[in-house]
Short mmCIF file of N, CA and C in Angstrom, two decimals:
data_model
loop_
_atom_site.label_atom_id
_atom_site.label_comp_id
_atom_site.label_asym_id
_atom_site.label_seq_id
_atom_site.Cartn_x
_atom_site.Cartn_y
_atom_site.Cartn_z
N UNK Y 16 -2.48 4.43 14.85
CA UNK Y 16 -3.81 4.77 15.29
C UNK Y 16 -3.82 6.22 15.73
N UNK Y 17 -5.13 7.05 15.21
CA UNK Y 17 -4.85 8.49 16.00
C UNK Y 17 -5.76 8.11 16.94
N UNK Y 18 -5.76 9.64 17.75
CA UNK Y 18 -6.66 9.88 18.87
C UNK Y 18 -8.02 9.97 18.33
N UNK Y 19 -8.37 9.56 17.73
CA UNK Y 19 -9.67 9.98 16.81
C UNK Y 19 -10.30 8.18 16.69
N UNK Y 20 -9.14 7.26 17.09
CA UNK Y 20 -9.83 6.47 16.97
C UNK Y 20 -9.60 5.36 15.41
N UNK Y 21 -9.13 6.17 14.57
CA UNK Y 21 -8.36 5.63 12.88
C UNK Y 21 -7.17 4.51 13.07
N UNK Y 22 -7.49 3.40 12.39
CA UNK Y 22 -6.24 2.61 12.67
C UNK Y 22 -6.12 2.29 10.98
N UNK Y 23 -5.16 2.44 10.59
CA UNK Y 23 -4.95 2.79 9.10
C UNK Y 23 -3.76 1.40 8.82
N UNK Y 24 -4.02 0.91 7.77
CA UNK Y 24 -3.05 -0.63 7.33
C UNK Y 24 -2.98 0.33 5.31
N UNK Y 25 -2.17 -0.56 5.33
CA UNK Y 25 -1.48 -0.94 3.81
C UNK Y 25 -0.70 -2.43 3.47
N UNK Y 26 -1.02 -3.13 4.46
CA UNK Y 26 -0.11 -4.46 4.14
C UNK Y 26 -0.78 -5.27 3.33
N UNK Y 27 -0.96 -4.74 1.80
CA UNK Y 27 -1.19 -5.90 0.83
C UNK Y 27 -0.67 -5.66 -0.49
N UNK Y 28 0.44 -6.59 -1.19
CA UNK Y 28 0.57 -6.26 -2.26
C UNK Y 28 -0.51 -6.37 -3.42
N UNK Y 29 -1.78 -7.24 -2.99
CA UNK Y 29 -2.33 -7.46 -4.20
C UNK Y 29 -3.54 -6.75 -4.78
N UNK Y 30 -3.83 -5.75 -3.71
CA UNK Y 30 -4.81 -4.12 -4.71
C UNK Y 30 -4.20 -2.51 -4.41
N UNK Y 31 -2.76 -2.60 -3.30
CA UNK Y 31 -2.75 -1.59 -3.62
C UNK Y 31 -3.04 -0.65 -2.86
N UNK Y 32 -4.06 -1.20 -2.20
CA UNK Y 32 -5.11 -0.42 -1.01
C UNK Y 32 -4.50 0.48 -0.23
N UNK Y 33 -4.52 0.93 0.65
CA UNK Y 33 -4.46 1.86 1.91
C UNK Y 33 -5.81 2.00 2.65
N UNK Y 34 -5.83 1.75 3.80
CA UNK Y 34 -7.34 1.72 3.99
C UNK Y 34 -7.61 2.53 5.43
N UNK Y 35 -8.26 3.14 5.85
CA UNK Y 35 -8.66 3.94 7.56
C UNK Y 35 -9.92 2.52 8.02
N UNK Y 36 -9.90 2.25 9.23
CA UNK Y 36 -11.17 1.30 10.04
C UNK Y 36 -10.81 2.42 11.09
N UNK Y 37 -12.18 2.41 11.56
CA UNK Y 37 -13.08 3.04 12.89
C UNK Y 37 -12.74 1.78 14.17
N UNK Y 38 -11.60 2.03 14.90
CA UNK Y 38 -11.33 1.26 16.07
C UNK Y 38 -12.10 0.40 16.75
N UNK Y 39 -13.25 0.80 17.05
CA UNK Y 39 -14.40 0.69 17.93
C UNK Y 39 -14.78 -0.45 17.46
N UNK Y 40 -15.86 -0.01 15.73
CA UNK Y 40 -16.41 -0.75 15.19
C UNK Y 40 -15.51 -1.68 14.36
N UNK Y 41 -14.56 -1.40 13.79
CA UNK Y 41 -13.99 -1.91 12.47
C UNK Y 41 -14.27 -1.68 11.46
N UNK Y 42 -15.49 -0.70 11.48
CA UNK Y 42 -16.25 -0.62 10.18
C UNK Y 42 -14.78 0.06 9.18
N UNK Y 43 -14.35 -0.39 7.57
CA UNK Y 43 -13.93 0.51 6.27
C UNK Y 43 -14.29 2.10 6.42
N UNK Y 44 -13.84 2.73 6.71
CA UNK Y 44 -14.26 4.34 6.39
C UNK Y 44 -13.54 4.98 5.21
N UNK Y 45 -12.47 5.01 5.12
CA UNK Y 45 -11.75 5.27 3.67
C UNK Y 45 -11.00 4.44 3.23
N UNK Y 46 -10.46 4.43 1.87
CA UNK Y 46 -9.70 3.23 1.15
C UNK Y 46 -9.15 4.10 0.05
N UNK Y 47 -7.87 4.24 -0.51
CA UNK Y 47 -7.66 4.59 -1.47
C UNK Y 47 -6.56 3.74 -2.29
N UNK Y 48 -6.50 3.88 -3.44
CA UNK Y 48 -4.95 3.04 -4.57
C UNK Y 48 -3.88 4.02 -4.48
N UNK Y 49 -2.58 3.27 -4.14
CA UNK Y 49 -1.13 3.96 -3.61
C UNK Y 49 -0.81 3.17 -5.30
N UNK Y 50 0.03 4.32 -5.78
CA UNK Y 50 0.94 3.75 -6.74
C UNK Y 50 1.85 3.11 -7.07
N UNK Y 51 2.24 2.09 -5.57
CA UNK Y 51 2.76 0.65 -5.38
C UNK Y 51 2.28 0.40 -4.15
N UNK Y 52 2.36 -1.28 -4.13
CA UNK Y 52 1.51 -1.28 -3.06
C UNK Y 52 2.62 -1.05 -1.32
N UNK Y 53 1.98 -0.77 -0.32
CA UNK Y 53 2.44 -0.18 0.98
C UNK Y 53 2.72 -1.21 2.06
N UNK Y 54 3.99 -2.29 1.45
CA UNK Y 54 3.92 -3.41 2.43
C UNK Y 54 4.55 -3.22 3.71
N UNK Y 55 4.34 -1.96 4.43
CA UNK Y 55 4.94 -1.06 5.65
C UNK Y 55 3.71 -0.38 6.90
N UNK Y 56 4.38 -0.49 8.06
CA UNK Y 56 3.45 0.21 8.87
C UNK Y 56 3.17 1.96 8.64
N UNK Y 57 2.33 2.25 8.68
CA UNK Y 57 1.88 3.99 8.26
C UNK Y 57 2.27 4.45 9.43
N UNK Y 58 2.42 5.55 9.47
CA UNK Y 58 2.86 6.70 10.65
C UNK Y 58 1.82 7.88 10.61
N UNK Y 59 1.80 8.25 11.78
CA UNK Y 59 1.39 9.70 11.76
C UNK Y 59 2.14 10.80 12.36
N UNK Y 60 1.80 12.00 12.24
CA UNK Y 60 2.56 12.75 12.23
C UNK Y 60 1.82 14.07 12.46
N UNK Y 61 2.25 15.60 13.42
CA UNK Y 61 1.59 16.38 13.23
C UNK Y 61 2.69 17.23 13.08
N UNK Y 62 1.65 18.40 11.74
CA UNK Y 62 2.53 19.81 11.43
C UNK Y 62 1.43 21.11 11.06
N UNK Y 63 1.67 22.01 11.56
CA UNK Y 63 1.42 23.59 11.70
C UNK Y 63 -0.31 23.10 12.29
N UNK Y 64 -0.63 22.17 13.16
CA UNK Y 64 -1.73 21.95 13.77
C UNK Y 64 -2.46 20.81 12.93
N UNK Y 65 -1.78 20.12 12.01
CA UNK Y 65 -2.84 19.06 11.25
C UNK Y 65 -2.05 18.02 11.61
N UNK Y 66 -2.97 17.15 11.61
CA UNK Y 66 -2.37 15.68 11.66
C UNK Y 66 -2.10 14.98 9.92
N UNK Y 67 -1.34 14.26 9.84
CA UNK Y 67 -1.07 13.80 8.76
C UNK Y 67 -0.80 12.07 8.78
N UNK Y 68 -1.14 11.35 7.69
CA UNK Y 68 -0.61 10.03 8.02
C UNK Y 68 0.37 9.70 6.52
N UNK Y 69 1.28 8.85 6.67
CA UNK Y 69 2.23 8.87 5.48
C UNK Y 69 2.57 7.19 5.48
N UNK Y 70 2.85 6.80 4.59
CA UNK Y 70 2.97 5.20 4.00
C UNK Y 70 3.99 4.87 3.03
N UNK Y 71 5.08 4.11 3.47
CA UNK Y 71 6.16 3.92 2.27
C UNK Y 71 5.32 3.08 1.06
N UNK Y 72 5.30 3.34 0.05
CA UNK Y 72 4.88 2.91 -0.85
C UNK Y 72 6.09 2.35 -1.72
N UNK Y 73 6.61 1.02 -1.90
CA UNK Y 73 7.48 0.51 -2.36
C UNK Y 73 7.43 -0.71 -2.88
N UNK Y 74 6.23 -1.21 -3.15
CA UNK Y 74 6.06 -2.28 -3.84
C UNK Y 74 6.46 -3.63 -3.59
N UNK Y 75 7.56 -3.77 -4.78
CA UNK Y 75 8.50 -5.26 -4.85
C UNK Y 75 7.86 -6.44 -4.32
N UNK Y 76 6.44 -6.93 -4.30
CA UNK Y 76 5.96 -8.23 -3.79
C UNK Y 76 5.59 -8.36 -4.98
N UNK Y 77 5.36 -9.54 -4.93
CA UNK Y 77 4.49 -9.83 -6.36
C UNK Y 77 3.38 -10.34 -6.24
N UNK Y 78 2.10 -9.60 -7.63
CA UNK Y 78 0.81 -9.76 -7.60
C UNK Y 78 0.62 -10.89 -8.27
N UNK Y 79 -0.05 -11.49 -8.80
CA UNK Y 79 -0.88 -12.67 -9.43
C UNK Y 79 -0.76 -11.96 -10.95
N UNK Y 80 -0.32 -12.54 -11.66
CA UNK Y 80 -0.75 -12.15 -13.53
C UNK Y 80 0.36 -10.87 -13.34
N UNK Y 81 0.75 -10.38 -12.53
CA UNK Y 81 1.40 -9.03 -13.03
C UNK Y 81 2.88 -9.35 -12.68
N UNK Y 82 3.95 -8.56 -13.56
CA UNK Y 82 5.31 -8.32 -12.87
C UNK Y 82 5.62 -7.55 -11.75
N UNK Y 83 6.64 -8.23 -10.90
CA UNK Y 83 6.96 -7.21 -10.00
C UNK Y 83 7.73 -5.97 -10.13
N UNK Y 84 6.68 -5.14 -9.13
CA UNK Y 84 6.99 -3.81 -8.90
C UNK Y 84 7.71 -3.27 -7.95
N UNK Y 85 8.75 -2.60 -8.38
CA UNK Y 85 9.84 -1.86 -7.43
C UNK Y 85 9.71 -0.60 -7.94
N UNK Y 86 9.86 -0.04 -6.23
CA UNK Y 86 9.67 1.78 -6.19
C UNK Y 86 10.03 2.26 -4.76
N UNK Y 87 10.43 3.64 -5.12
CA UNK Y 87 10.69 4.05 -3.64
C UNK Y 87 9.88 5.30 -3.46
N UNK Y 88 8.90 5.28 -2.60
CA UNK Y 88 8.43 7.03 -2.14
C UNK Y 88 7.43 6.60 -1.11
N UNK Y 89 7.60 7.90 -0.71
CA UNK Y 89 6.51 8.39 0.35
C UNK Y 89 4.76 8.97 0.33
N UNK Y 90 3.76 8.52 0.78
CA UNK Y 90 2.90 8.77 0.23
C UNK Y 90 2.09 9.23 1.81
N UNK Y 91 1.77 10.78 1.78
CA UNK Y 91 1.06 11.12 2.87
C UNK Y 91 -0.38 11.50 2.35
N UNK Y 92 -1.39 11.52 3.26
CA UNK Y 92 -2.58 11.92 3.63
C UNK Y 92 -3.02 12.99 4.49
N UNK Y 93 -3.85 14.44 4.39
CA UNK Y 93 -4.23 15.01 5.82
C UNK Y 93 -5.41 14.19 6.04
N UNK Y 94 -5.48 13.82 7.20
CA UNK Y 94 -6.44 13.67 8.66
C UNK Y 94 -7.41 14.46 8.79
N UNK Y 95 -8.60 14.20 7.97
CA UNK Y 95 -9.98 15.07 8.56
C UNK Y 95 -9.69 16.22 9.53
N UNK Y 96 -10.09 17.13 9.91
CA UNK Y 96 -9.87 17.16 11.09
C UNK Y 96 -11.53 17.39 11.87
N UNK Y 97 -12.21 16.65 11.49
CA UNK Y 97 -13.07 15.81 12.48
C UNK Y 97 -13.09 14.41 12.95
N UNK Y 98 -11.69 13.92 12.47
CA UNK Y 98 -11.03 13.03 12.88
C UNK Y 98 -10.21 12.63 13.45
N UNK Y 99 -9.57 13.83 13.67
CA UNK Y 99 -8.66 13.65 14.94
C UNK Y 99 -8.60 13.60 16.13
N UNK Y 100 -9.94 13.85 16.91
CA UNK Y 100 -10.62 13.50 18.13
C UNK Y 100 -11.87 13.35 18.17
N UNK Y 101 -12.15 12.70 19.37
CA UNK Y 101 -13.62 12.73 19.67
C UNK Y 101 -13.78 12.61 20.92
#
């Protein structure tokens, strides 16, 4: 979660997702497709004044109809930065 209030998940093998919710509300605010899915907690992180959030993306669960996927990498994001506080 940042100070901004972002509590960010990836725990699903079966779209892939990565997703930001608004603390408060819960409301979806962003969602994007990781090129395996992110069955790991995200981190954040700050460098030269930005915040950043990063997600092991490593797959290996298995989807419905598809083979399983194995992979290893790192997949970061910058942090609005009207999102990093309020």
């Amino acid at each position: 979660m940042t100070a901004g209030g972002l509590v960010f998940i990836a725990a699903t093998a079966f779209d892939r997702k990565f997703r930001a919710f608004d603390k408060a509300t819960g409301a979806l605010l962003w969602e994007t497709v990781l090129p395996l899915s992110g069955n790991a907690t995200p981190s954040t992180y700050e460098a030269a004044g930005r915040q950043f959030v990063v997600v092991p993306a490593g797959g290996g669960r298995l989807r419905p109809n598809a083979p399983p996927e194995s992979g290893g990498m790192y997949v970061a994001f910058a942090v609005p930065k009207s999102a990093t506080s309020k």
